[in-house]
Structures are given as structure tokens and as C-alpha cells.
PDB file of C-alpha atoms in Angstrom:
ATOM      1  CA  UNK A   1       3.816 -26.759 -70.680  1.00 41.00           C
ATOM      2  CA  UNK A   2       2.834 -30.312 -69.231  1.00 44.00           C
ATOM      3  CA  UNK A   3       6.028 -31.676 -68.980  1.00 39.00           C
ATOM      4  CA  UNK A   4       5.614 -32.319 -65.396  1.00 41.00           C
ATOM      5  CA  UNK A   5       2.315 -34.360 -65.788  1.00 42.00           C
ATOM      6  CA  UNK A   6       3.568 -38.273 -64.895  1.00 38.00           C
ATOM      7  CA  UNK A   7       0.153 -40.024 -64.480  1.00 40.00           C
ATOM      8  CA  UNK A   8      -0.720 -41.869 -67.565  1.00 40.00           C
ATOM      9  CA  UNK A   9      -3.836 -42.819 -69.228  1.00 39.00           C
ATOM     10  CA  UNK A  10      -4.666 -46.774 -68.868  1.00 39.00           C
ATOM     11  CA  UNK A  11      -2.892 -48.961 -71.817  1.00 38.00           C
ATOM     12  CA  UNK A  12      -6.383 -49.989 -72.220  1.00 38.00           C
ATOM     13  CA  UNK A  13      -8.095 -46.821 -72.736  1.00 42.00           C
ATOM     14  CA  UNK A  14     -10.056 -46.310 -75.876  1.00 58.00           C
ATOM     15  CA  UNK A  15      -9.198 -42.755 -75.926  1.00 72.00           C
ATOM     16  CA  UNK A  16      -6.811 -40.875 -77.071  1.00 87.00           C
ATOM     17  CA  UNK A  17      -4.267 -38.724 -74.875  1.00 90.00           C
ATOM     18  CA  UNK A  18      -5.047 -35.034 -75.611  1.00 92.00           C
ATOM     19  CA  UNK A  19      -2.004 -33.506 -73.777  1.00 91.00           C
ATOM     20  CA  UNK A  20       0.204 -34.826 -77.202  1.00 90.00           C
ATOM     21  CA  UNK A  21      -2.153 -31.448 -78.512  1.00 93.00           C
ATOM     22  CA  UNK A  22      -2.188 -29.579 -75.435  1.00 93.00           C
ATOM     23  CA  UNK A  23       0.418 -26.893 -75.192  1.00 91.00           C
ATOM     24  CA  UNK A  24      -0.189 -24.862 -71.859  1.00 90.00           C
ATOM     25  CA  UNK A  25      -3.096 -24.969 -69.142  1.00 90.00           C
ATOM     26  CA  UNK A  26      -4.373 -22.764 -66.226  1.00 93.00           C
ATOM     27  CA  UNK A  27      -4.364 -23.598 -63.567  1.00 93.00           C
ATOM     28  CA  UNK A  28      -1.435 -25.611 -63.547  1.00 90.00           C
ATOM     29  CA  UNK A  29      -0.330 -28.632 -61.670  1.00 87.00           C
ATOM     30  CA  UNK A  30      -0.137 -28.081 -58.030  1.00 84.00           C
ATOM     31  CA  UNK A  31      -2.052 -24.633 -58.531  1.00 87.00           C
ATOM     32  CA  UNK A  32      -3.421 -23.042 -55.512  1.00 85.00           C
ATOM     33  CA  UNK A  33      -7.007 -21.669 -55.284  1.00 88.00           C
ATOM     34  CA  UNK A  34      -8.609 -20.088 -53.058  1.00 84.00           C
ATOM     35  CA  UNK A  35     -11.602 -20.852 -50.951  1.00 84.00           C
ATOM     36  CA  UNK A  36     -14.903 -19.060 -52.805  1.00 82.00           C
ATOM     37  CA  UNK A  37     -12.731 -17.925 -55.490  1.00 83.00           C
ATOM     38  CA  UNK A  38     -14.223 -18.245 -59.539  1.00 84.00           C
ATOM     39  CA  UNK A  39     -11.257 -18.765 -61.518  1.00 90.00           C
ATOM     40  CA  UNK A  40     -10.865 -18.963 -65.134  1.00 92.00           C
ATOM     41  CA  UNK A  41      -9.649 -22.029 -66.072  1.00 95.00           C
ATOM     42  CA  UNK A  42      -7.725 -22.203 -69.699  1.00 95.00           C
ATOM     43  CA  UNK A  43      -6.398 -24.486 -72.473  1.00 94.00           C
ATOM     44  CA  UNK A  44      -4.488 -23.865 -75.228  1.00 95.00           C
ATOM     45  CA  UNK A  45      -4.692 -26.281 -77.832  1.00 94.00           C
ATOM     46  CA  UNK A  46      -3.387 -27.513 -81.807  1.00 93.00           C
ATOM     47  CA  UNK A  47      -6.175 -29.305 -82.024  1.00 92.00           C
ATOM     48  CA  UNK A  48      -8.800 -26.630 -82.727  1.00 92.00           C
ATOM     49  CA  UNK A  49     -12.524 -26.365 -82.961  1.00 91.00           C
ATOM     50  CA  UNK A  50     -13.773 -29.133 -80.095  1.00 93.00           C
ATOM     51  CA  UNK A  51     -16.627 -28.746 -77.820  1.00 92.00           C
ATOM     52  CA  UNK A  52     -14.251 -28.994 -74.789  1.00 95.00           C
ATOM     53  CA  UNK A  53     -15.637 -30.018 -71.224  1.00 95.00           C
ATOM     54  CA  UNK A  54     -13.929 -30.078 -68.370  1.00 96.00           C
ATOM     55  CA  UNK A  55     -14.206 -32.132 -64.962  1.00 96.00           C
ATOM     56  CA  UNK A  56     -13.213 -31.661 -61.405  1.00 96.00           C
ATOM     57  CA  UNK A  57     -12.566 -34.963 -59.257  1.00 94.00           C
ATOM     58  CA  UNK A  58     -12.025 -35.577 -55.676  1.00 91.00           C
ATOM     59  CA  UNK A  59      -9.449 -38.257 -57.571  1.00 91.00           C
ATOM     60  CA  UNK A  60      -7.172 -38.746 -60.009  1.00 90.00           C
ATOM     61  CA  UNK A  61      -8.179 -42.496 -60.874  1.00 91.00           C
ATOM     62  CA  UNK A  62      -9.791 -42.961 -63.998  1.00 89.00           C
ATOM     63  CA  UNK A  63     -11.452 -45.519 -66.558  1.00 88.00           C
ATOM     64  CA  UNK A  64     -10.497 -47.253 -69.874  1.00 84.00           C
ATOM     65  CA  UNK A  65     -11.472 -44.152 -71.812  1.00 85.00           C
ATOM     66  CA  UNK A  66      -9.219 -42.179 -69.569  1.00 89.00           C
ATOM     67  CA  UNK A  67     -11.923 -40.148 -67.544  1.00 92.00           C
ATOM     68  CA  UNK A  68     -12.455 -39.592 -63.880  1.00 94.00           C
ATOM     69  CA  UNK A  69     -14.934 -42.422 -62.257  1.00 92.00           C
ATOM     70  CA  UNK A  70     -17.863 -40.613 -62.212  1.00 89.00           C
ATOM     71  CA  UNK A  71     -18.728 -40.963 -58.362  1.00 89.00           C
ATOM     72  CA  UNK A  72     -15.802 -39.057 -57.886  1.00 91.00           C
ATOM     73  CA  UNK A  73     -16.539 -36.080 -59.810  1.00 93.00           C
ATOM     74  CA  UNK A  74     -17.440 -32.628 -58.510  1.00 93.00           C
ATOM     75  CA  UNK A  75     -18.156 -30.300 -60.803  1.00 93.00           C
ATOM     76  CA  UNK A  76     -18.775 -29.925 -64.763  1.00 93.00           C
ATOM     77  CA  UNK A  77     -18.522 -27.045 -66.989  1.00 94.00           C
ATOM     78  CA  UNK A  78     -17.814 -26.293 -70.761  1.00 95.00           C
ATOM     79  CA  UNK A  79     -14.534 -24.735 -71.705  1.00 94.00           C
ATOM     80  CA  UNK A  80     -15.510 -22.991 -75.096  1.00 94.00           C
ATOM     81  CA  UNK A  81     -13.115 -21.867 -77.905  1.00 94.00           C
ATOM     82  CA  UNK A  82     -12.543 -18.025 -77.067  1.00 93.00           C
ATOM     83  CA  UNK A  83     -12.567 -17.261 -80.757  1.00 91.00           C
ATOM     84  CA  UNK A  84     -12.790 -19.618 -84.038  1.00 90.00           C
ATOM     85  CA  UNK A  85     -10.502 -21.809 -84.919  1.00 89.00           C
ATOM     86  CA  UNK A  86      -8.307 -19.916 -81.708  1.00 92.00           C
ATOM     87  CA  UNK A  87      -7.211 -22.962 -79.889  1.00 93.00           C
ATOM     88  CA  UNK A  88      -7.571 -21.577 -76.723  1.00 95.00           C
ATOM     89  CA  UNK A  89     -10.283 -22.668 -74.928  1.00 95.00           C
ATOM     90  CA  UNK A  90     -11.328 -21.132 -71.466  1.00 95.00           C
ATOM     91  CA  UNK A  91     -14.276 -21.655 -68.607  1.00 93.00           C
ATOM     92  CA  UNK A  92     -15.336 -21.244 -65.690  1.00 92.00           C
ATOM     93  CA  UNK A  93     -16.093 -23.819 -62.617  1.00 92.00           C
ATOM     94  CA  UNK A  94     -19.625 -22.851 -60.696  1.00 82.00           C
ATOM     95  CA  UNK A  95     -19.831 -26.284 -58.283  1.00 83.00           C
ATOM     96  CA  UNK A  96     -19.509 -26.074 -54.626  1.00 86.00           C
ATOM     97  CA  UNK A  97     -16.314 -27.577 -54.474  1.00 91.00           C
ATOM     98  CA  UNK A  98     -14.900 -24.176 -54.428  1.00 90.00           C
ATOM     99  CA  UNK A  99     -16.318 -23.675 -51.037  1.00 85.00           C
ATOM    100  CA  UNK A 100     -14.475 -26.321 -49.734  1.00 85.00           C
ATOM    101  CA  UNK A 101     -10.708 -26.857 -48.621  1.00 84.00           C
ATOM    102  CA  UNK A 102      -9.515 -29.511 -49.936  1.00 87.00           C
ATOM    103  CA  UNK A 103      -7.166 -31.755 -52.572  1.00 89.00           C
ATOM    104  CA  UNK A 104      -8.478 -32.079 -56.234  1.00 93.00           C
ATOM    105  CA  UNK A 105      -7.792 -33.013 -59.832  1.00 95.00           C
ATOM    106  CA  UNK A 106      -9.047 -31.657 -63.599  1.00 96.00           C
ATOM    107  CA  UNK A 107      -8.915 -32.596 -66.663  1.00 96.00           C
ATOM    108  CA  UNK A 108     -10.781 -31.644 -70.304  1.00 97.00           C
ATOM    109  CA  UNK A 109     -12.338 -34.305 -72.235  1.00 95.00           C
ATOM    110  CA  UNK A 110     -13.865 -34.014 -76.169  1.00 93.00           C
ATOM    111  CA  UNK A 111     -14.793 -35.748 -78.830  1.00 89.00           C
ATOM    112  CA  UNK A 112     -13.017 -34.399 -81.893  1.00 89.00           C
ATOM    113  CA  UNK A 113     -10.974 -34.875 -84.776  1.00 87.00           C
ATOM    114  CA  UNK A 114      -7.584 -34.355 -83.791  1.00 86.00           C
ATOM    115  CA  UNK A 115      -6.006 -36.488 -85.944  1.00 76.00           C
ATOM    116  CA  UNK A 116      -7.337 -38.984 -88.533  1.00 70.00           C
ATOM    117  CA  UNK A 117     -10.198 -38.478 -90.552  1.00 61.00           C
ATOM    118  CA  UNK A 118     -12.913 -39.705 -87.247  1.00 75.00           C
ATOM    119  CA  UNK A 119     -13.770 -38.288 -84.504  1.00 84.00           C
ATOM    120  CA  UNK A 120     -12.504 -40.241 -81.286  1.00 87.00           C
ATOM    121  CA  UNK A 121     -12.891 -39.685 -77.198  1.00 90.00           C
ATOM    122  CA  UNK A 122      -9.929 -37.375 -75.862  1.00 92.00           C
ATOM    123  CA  UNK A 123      -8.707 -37.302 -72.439  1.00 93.00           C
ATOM    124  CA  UNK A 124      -6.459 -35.032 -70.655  1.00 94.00           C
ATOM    125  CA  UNK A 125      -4.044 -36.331 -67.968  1.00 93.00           C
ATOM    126  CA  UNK A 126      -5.459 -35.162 -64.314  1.00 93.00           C
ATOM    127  CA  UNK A 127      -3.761 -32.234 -63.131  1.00 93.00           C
ATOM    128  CA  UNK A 128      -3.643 -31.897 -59.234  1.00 92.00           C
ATOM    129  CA  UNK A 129      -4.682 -28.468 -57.846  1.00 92.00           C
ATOM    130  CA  UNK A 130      -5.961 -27.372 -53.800  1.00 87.00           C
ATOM    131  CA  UNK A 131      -8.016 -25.093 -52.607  1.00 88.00           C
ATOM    132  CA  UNK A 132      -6.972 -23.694 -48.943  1.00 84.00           C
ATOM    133  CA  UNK A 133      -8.787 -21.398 -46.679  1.00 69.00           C
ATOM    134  CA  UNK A 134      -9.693 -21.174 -42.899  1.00 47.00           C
ATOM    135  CA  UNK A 135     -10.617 -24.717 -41.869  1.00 39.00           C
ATOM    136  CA  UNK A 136      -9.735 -27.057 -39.331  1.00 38.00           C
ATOM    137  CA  UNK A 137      -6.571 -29.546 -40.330  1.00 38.00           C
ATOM    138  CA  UNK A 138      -8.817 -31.855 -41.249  1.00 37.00           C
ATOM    139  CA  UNK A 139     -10.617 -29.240 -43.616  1.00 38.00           C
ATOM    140  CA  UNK A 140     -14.019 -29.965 -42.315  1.00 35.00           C
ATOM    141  CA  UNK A 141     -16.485 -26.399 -40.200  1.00 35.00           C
ATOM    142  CA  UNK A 142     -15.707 -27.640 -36.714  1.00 32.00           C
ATOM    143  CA  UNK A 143     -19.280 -27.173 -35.346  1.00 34.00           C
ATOM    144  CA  UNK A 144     -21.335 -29.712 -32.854  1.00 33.00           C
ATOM    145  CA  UNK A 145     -24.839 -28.777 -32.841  1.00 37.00           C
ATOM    146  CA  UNK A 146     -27.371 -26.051 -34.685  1.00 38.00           C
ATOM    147  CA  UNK A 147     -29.098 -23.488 -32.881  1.00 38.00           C
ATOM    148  CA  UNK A 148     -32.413 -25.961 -33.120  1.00 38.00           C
ATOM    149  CA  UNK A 149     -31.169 -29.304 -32.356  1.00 42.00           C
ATOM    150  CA  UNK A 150     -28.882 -31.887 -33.121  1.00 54.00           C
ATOM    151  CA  UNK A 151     -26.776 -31.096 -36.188  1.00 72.00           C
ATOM    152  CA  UNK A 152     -27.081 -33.802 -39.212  1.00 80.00           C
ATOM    153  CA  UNK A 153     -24.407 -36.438 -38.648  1.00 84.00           C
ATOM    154  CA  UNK A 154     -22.533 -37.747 -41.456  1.00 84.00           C
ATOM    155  CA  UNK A 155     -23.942 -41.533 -40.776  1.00 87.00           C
ATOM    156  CA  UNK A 156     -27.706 -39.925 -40.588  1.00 90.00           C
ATOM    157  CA  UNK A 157     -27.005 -38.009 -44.230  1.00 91.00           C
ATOM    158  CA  UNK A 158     -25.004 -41.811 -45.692  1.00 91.00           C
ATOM    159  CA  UNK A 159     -27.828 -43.983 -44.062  1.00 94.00           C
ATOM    160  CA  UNK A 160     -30.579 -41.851 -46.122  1.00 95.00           C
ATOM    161  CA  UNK A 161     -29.500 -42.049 -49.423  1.00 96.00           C
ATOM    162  CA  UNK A 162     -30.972 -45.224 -49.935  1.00 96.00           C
ATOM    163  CA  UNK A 163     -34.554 -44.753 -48.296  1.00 96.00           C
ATOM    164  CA  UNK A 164     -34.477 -41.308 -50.329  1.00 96.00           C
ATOM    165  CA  UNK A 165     -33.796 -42.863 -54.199  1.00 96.00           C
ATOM    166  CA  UNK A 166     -36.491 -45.770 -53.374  1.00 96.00           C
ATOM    167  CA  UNK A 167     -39.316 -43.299 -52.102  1.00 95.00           C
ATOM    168  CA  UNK A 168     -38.802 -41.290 -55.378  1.00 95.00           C
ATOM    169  CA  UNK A 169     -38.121 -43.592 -57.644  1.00 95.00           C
ATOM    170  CA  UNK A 170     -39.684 -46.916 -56.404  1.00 94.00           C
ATOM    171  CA  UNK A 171     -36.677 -48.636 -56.724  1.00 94.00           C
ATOM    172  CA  UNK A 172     -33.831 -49.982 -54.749  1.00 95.00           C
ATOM    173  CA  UNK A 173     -30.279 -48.299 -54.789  1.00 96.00           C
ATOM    174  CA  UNK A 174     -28.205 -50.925 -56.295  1.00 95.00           C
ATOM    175  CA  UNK A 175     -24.572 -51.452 -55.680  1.00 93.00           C
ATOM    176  CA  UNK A 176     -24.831 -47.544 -54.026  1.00 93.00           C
ATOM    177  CA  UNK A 177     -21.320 -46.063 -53.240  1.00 90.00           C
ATOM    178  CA  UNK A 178     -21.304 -42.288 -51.597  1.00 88.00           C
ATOM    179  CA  UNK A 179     -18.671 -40.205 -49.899  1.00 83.00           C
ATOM    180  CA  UNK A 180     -20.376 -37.516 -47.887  1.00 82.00           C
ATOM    181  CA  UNK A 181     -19.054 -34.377 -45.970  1.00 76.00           C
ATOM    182  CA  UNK A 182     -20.363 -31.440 -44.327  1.00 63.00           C
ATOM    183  CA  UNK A 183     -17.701 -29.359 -46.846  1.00 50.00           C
ATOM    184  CA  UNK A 184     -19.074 -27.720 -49.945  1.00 42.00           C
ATOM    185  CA  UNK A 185     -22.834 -28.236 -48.698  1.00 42.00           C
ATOM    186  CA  UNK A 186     -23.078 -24.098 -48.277  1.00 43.00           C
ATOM    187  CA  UNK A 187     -24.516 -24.353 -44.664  1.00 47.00           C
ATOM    188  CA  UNK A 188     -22.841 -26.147 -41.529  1.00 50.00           C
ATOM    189  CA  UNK A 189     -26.767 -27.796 -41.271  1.00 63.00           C
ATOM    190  CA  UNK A 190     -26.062 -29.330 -43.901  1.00 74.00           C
ATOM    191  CA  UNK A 191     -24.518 -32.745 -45.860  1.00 82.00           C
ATOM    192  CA  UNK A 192     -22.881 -33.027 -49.239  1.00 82.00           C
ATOM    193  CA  UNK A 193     -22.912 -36.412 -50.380  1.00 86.00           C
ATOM    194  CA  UNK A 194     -21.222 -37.845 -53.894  1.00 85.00           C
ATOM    195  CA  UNK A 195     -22.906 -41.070 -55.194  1.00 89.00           C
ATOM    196  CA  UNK A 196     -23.620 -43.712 -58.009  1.00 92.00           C
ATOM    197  CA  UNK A 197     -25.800 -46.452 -57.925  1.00 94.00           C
ATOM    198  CA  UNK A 198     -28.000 -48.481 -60.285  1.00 95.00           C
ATOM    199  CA  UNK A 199     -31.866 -49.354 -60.408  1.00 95.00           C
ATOM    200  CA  UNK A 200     -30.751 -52.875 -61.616  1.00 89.00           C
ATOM    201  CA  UNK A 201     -33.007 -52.705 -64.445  1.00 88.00           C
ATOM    202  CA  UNK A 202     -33.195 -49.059 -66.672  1.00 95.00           C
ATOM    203  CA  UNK A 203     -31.012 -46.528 -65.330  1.00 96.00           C
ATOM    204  CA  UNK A 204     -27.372 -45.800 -63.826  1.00 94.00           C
ATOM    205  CA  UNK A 205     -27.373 -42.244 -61.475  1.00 94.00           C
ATOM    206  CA  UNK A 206     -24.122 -40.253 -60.407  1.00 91.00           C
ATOM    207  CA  UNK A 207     -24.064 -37.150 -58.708  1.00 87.00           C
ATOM    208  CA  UNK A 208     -24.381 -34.936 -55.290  1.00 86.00           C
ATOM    209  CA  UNK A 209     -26.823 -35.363 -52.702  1.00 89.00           C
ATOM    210  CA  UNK A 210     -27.287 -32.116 -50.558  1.00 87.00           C
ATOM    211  CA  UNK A 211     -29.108 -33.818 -47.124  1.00 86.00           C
ATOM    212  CA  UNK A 212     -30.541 -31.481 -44.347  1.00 86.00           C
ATOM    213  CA  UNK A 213     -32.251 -31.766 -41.220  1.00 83.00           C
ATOM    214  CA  UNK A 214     -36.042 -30.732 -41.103  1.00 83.00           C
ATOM    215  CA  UNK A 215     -37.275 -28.983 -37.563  1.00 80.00           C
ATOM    216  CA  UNK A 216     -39.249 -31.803 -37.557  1.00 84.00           C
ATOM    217  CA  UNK A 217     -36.683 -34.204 -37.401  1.00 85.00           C
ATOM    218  CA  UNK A 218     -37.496 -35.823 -41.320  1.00 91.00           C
ATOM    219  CA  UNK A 219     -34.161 -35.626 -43.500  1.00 92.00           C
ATOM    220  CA  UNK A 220     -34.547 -33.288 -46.800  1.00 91.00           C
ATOM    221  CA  UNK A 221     -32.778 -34.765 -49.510  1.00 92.00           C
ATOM    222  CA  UNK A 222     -32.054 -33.311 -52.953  1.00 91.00           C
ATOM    223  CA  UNK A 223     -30.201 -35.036 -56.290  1.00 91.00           C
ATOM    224  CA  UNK A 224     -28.867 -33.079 -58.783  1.00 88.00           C
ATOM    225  CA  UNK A 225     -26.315 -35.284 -61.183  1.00 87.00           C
ATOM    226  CA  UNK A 226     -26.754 -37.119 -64.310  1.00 90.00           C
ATOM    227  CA  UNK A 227     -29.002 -40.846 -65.315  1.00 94.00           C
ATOM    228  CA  UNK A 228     -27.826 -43.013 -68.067  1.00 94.00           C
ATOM    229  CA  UNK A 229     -30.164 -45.498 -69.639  1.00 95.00           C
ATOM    230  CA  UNK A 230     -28.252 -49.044 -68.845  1.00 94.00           C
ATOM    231  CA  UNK A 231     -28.633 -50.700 -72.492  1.00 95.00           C
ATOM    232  CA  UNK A 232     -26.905 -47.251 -73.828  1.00 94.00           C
ATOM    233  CA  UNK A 233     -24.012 -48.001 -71.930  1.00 92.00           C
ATOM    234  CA  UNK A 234     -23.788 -51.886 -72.462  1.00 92.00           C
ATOM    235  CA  UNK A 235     -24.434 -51.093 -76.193  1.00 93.00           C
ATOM    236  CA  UNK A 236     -21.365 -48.599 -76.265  1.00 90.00           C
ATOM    237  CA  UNK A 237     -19.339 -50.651 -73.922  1.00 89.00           C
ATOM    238  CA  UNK A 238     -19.991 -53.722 -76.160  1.00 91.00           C
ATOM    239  CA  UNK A 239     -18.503 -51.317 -78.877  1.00 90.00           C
ATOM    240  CA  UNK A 240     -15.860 -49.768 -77.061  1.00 87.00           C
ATOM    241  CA  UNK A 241     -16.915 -46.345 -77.223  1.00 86.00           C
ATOM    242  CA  UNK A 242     -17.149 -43.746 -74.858  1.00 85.00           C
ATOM    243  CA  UNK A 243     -20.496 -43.867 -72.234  1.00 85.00           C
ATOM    244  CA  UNK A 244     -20.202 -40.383 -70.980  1.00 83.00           C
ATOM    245  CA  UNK A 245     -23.033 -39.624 -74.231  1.00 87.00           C
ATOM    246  CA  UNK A 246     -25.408 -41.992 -72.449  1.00 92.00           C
ATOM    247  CA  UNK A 247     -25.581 -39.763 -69.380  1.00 90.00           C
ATOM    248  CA  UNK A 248     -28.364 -36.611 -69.348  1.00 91.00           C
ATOM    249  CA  UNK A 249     -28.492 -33.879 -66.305  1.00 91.00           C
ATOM    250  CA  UNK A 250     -31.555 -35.599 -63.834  1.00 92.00           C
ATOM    251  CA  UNK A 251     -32.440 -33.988 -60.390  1.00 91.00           C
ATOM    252  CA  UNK A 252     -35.134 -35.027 -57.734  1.00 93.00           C
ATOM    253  CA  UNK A 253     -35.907 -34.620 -53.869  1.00 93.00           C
ATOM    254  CA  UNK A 254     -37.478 -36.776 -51.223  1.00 94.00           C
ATOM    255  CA  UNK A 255     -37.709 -36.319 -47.526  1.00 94.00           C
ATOM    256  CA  UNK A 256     -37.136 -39.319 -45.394  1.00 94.00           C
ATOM    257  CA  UNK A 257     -38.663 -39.928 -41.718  1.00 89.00           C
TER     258      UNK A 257
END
């Protein structure tokens, strides 16, 4: 049961709450998983028949429709309904997060008909989980230099988001914000970065960056998130609807000197 969940949607939210349907979840709050595991996470629900999706977030912050700010987010996945009309709705998370120790929230989201004859954004309220293995106490690979070189720093990888997204797409990164770590990236060589910016003109981009160091010293960069066209957003946000439908899967690469 969710009787322990205390953090609220916004007053303001256009959403509606979609723990009032929710009747147990797995993992639970303050769940422990571990470090490369591939848990199944589960909802059972009365409101049946949605094309559930759940999120992972680095925070439990979210916006007026009651989701997780998107340049926190870390992973993505469907939670399908295991049988019709079943309620129960289960998934499983494939990001790189779950290589990485660390402090993180979920939640499911859908647009269904849980009540009322429309259909209407849901939210669930984040649940906090962790996932612990062998890392430093600050949860970060304690490791100095690679066997060729200097290792990537975490300035180098934040510094070359920008050159990266204007050599491939001939635009400036506008109003960028990134949080990067050496965590989750799969190799000590290399940098995980989240980040959202704008083109200031067609298109909004969140997502991660995965930045490594080239032997020949050039910085290998590689998006793979989501792009939103900026008049579908301002059109939904003008009618208070939900801009998550404005956003499609995009992924690029650029190497920067």
C-alpha cells in the first residue's frame, strides 16, 4: 500500500494523482537494489487498461503535470498490463543507472480514463529507492588516470557539451543545464552527462551524453534522449495539457578537438 508516500503533486498540476487508483507497487519506498541488478518493477492498479510508462529520476521534484523535470530523468521503460483488463502492470528498467550507486526516485505516468468519460495525464507520487554496491562514500570508481593518458575530467566532459550540440546541429545550446558523473557511463574512461537545452528557435533536447577521451586527445561525444518541436509544447502549454507527447527518441554524436 502507499500509505507512506507524503510528497504531493503541485496544487497546480493539470494531472491527476494516480496513487487514489494505485493499490500496491514494487519496489517500494525506500527499496534497496542492487548494483547491476534487472528488477521487475510492478503496479497494481483499479484503473485498468492504460499504456503505463514509468520514469527513473535522480530527483523527486516535479512539474505542474506532476512529472519528474526531464533533465533529471534516467531511464524510461513501459510497464505493460500482464494480462487484459488485469490491473497489474509490470516492466523492466534497462538504463545505466543500475550500474551506479546511488539515491533515486520512480514513478508511472499515463494517459487514461480513470475516471470521467476523457482521458486525462496521470501521475504517480515519486517513490524513493537506492541502489548500493562497492563504491567509494561518495559513490563515484575512485580512479586517477587510464592506462593511455590522462583520464576525462568531469569539467573536460561539462565544457564539451556545448561545442558538441553546435558542430552537429549548427546551433547554439541555449539555456544548457547538465549534471555529469563518471557513474553509470559503463567504463571508468568514460563521462555520463544528463542535459536539456534549447536551439532557441525549433527544438527542446533532454537526455544523456556519454563523453570519452579519443587517443588522440579529441572528446567523443554521443546523445541519446528525446527532441520536442518548441511550438508543440507552447501550443499544449497554452492549453494546459501535458508536453511529454511533444517529445520523440533523437540520438547523434560529434567529436570535439
Amino acid at each position: 500500500m502507499l500509505a507512506a508516500l507524503v510528497i504531493a503533486v503541485p496544487a497546480s498540476a493539470t494531472s491527476g494523482n494516480l496513487n487514489t487508483y494505485i493499490t500496491g507497487l514494487t519496489p517500494a519506498q525506500n527499496a534497496v537494489i542492487n548494483i547491476g541488478g534487472s528488477p521487475t518493477f510492478q503496479v497494481v492498479s483499479t484503473c485498468k487498461g492504460m499504456g503505463l510508462q514509468a520514469y527513473i529520476s535522480r530527483s523527486d521534484t516535479v512539474d505542474g503535470d506532476g512529472a519528474f523535470i526531464a533533465g533529471d530523468v534516467q531511464d524510461q521503460f513501459p510497464m505493460p498490463e500482464t494480462s487484459f483488463s488485469s490491473g497489474t502492470y509490470e516492466g523492466t528498467p534497462q538504463g545505466t543507472w543500475l550500474q551506479q550507486a546511488g539515491q533515486y526516485y520512480w514513478q508511472v505516468r499515463a494517459v487514461a480514463q480513470c475516471e470521467g468519460d476523457s482521458s486525462i495525464p496521470w501521475a504517480s507520487q515519486p517513490v524513493f529507492i537506492q541502489v548500493i554496491g562497492q563504491t567509494t562514500t561518495s559513490g563515484t570508481t575512485d580512479v586517477t588516470q587510464q592506462e593511455n593518458g590522462d583520464l576525462l575530467t568531469i569539467a573536460q566532459a561539462r565544457a564539451a557539451i556545448g561545442p558538441a550540440v553546435l558542430k552537429a546541429k549548427r546551433r547554439s545550446a541555449r539555456g544548457l543545464k547538465r549534471t555529469c558523473t563518471r557513474r553509470s557511463s559503463g567504463s571508468i574512461l568514460a563521462v555520463v552527462c544528463s542535459a536539456s537545452w534549447s536551439d532557441n528557435k525549433k527544438y527542446r533536447y533532454n537526455g544523456l551524453w556519454r563523453m570519452a577521451l579519443n587517443d588522440d586527445g579529441t572528446i567523443s561525444a554521443t546523445f541519446n534522449g528525446r527532441r520536442a518541436l518548441t511550438s508543440c509544447i507552447k501550443k499544449r502549454q497554452a492549453k494546459r495539457k501535458s508536453v511529454k507527447g511533444c517529445y520523440k527518441k533523437h540520438t547523434f554524436t560529434a567529436t570535439v578537438d
